[in-house]
Structures are given as structure tokens and as C-alpha cells.
mmCIF file of C-alpha atoms in Angstrom:
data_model
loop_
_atom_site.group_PDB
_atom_site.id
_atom_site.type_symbol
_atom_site.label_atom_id
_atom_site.label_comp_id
_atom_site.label_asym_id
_atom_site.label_seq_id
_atom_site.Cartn_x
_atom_site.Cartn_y
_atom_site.Cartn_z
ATOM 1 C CA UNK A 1 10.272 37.961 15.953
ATOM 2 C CA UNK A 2 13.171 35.423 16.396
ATOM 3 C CA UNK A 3 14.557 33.635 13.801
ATOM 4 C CA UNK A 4 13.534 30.417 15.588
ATOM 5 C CA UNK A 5 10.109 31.422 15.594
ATOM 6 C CA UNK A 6 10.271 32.593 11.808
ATOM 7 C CA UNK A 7 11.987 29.004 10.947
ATOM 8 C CA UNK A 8 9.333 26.947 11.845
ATOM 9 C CA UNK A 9 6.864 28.769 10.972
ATOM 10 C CA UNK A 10 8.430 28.572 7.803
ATOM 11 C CA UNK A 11 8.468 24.996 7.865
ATOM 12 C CA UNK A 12 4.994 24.397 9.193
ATOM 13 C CA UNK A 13 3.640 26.585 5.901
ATOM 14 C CA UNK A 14 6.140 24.286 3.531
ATOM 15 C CA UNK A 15 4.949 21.665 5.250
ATOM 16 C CA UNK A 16 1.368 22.756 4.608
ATOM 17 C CA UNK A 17 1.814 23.476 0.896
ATOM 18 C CA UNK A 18 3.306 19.856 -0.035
ATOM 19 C CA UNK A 19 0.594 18.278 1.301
ATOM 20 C CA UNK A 20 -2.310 20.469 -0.589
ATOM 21 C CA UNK A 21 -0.381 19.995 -3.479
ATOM 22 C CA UNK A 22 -0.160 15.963 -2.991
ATOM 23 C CA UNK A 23 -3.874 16.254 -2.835
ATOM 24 C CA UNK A 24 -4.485 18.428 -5.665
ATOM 25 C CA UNK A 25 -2.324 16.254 -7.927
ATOM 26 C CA UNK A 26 -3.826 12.791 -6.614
ATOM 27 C CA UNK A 27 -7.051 14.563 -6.982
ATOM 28 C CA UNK A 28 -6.194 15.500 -10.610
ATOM 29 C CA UNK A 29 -5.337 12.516 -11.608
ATOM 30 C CA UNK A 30 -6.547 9.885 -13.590
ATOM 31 C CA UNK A 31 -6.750 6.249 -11.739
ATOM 32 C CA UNK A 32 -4.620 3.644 -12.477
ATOM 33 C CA UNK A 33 -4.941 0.759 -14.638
ATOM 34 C CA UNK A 34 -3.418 -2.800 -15.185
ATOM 35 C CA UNK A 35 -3.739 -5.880 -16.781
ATOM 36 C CA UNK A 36 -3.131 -9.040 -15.485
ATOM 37 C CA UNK A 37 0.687 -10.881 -16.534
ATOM 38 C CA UNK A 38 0.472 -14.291 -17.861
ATOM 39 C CA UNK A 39 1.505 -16.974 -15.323
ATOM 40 C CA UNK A 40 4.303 -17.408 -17.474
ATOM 41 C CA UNK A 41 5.093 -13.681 -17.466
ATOM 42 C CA UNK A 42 5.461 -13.177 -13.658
ATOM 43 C CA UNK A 43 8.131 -12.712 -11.601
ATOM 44 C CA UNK A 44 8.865 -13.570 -7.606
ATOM 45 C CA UNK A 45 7.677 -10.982 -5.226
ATOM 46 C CA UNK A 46 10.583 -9.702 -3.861
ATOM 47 C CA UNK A 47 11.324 -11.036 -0.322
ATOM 48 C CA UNK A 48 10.861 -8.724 3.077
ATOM 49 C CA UNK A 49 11.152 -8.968 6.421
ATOM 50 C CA UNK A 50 8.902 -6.365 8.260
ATOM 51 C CA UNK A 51 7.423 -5.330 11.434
ATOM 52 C CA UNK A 52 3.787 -5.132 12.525
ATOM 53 C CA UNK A 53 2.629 -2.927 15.481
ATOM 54 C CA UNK A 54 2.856 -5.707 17.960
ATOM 55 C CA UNK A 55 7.120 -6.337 16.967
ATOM 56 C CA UNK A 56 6.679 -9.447 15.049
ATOM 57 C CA UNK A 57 8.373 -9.889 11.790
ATOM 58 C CA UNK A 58 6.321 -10.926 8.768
ATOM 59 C CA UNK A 59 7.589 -11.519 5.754
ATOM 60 C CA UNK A 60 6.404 -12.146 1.998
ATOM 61 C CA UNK A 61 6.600 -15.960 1.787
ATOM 62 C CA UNK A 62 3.900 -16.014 4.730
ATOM 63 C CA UNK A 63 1.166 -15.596 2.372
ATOM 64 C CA UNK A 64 1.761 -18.171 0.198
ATOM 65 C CA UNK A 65 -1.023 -19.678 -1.539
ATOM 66 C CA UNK A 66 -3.001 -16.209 -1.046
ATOM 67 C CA UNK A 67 -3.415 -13.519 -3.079
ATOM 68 C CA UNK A 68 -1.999 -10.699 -1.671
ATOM 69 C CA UNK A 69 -2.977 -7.194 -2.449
ATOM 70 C CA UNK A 70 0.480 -5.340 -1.006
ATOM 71 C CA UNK A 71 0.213 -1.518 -1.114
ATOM 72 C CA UNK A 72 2.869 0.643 -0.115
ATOM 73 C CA UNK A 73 1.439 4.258 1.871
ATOM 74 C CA UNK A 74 1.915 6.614 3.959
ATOM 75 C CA UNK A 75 -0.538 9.025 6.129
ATOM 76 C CA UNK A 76 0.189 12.254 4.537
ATOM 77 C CA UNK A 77 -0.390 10.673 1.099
ATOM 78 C CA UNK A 78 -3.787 11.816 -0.440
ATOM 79 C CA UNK A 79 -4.180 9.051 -3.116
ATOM 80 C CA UNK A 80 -3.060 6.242 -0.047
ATOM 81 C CA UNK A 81 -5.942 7.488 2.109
ATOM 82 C CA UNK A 82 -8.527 7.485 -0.762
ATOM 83 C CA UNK A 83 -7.186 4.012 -1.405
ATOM 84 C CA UNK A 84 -7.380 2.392 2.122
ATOM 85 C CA UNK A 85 -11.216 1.838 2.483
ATOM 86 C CA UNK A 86 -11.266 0.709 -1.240
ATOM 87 C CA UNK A 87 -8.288 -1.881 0.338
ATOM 88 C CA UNK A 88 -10.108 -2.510 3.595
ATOM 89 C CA UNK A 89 -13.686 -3.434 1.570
ATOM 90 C CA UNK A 90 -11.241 -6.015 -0.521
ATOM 91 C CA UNK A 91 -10.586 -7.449 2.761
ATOM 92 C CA UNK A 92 -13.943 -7.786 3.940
ATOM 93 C CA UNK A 93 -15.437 -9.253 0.870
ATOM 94 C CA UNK A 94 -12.775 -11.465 -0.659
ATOM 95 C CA UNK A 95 -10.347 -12.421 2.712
ATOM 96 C CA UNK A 96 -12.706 -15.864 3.087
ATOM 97 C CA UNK A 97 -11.855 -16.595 -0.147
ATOM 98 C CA UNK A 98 -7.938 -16.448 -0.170
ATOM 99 C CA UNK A 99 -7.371 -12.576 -0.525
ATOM 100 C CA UNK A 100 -4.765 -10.966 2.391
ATOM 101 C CA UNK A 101 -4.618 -7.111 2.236
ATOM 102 C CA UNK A 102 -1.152 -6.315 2.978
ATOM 103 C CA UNK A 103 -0.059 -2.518 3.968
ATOM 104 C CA UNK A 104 3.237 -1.329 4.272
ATOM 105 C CA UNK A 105 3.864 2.905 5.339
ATOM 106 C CA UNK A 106 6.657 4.359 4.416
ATOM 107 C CA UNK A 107 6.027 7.222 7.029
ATOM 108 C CA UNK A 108 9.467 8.634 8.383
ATOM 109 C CA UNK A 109 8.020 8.546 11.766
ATOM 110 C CA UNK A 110 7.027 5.047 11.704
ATOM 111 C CA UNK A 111 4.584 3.930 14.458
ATOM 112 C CA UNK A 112 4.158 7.049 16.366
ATOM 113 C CA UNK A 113 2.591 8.274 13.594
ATOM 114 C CA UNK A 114 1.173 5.401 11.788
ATOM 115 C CA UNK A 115 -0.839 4.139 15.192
ATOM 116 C CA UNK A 116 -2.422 7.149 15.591
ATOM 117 C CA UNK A 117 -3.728 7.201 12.215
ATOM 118 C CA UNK A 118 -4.951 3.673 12.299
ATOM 119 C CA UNK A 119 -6.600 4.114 15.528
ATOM 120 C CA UNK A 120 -8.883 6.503 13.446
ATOM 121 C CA UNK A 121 -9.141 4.964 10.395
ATOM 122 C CA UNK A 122 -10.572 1.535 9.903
ATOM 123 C CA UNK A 123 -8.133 -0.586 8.359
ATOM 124 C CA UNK A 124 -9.110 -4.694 9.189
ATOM 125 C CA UNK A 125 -5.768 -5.494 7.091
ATOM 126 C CA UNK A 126 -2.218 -6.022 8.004
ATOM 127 C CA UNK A 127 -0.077 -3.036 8.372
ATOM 128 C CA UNK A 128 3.486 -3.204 8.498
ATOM 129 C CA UNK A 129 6.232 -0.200 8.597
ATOM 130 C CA UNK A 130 8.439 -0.221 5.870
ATOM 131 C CA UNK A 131 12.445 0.168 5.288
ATOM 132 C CA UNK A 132 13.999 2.011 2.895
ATOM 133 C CA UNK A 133 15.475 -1.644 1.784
ATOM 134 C CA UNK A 134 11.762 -2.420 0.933
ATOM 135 C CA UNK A 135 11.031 0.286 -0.696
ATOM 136 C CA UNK A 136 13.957 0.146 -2.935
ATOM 137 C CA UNK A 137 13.098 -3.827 -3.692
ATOM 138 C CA UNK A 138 9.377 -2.313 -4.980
ATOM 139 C CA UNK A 139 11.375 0.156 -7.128
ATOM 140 C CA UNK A 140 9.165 2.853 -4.927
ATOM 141 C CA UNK A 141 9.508 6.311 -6.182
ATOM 142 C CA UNK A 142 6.463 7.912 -5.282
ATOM 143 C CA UNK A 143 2.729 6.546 -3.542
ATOM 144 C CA UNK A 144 0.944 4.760 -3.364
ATOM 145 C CA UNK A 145 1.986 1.905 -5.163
ATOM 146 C CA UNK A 146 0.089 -1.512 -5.276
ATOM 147 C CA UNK A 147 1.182 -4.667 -6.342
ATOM 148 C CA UNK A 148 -1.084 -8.009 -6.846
ATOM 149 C CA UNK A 149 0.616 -11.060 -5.737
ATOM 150 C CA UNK A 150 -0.435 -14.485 -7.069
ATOM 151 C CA UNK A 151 -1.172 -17.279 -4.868
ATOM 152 C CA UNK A 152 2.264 -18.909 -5.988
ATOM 153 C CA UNK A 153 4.081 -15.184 -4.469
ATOM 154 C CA UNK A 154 4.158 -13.573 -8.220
ATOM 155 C CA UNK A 155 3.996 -10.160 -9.080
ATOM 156 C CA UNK A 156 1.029 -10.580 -11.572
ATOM 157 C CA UNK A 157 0.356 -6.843 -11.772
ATOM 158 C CA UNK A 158 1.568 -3.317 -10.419
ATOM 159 C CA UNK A 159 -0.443 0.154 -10.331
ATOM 160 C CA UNK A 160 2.160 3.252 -9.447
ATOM 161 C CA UNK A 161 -0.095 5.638 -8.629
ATOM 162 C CA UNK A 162 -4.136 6.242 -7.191
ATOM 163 C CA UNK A 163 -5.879 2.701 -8.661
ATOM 164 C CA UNK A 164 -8.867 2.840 -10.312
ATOM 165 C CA UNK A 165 -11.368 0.621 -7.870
ATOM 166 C CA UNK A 166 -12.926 -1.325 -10.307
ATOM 167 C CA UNK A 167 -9.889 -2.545 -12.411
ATOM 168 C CA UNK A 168 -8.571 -3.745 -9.283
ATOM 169 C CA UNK A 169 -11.095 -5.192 -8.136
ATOM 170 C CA UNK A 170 -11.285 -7.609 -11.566
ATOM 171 C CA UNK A 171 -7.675 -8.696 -11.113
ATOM 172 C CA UNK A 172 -8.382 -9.622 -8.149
ATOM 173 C CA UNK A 173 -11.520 -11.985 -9.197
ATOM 174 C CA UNK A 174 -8.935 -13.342 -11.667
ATOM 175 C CA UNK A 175 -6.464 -13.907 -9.564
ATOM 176 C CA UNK A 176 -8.605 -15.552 -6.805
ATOM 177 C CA UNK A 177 -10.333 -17.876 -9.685
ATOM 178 C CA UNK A 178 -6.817 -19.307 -10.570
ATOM 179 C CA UNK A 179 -5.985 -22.641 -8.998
#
């Protein structure tokens, strides 16, 4: 065998054990929950400037007088891809009433690997491909992580880590019942 051969092998098997143990741990977990800040209590979203798969730059301030549900993911994240059909039935049910689903991956090889995963997945939502700038903004350490953004573009809540469904899906109810 040559060491070329025995190197990526190598790498293909590390590669292979980080992601079973991603999805042990986000399947041993408990789900996340929050409560709702006060209005008085919240804080500005932090502003972005992002990319979608066509090239054009969205950012933050866009989706003011939404709510925005913004999740940071990436594909080989076993909590984001339990999330994302929680995220895209959000979309469905609540996007006629002022909800915008918001992704951003954080996947180092940005769309050549995130638009073959969405071309398989049904996500009706915005994707965009994060920066490490962005990330760093979020305070992102480790995914997913999912923020609630009022319809004024405050952080009223943050989950850091696998959300539970139905505590989400409250805040959200709250958050599209304030005027």
C-alpha cells in the first residue's frame, strides 16, 4: 500500500466517525428551549450581507416587518437536517401570515455542496451561504443555531442547539400576534 492510499483512507474513516458521532450526540440530546424576550429586552439582529444561489445579496434589514426564523446549518449536521422540514412546514403554514424562513450553511464547500443537497431535500425557504464574518456576528460555535427575529429586526429569542418543534413553534405564534 502507498502512503497516499493509506492517507485518505485515513481521512475518509475520520471523516466517517465525526459525522456518526454528530448524529449520535444530536440524537442524544435533549431539544432546545426558549422563551420569548420582552420587547424591551431585545436587541438588533446583527446586520449581513449574503448570497443566495442565484448571486444576489440579501441582507437582514430585507425582512423588516416579518418575523424571521434565521437558522444557521450545514449538510453534514445531524440536528440541521432533522430541523429543516420542521423549518420548511413553518414556512408553509405561517409565510401568508408574515413568517420568512431564513437559512444560512456554513458548509466549507459552499454551493457545490449545498445545491446538491437542496436539490434533494425540500426546502421552500431562503437559503443563503454563510461567511465566517456571519457566523462570528451570531456568536456561532457549534449547529444548528436558530434565532427568532421580531418584525421590528430583534433578536427576541435564540436556541443553540436541535429545537424542540413545539416551543418554537409557540414563539413563533407570539411573535406573529404582535403588532
Amino acid at each position: 500500500m502507498n502512503a497516499t492510499f493509506v492517507r485518505n483512507n485515513l481521512k475518509c474513516a475520520a471523516a466517517l466517525l465525526l459525522s456518526l458521532v454528530g448524529i449520535a450526540a444530536a440524537a442524544g440530546q435533549p431539544s432546545v428551549r426558549a422563551t420569548l424576550l420582552s420587547a424591551k429586552e431585545r436587541k438588533a439582529a446583527s446586520d449581513f450581507s449574503l448570497k443566495d444561489a442565484s448571486g444576489k445579496t440579501v441582507v437582514i434589514k430585507d425582512y423588516r416587518g416579518k418575523v424571521v426564523l434565521l437558522n444557521f446549518w450545514a449538510t453534514w449536521c445531524g440536528g440541521c437536517k432533522e430541523e429543516l422540514p420542521w423549518f420548511a412546514e413553518f414556512e408553509r403554514k405561517y409565510g401568508r401570515k408574515g413568517l420568512a424562513v431564513v437559512g444560512i450553511s456554513l458548509d466549507d464547500g459552499g454551493w457545490n455542496v449545498v445545491k446538491p443537497f437542496l436539490a434533494k431535500t425540500d426546502v421552500p425557504f431562503q437559503i443563503l451561504l454563510g461567511d465566517d464574518a456571519t457566523a462570528k456576528l451570531y456568536r456561532i460555535e457549534a449547529m444548528p443555531d436558530t434565532f427568532l427575529i421580531d418584525r421590528r429586526g430583534k433578536v427576541a429569542t435564540a436556541y443553540a442547539g436541535l429545537v424542540d418543534k413545539d416551543n418554537v413553534e409557540a414563539n413563533l405564534k407570539a411573535l406573529l400576534g404582535e403588532h
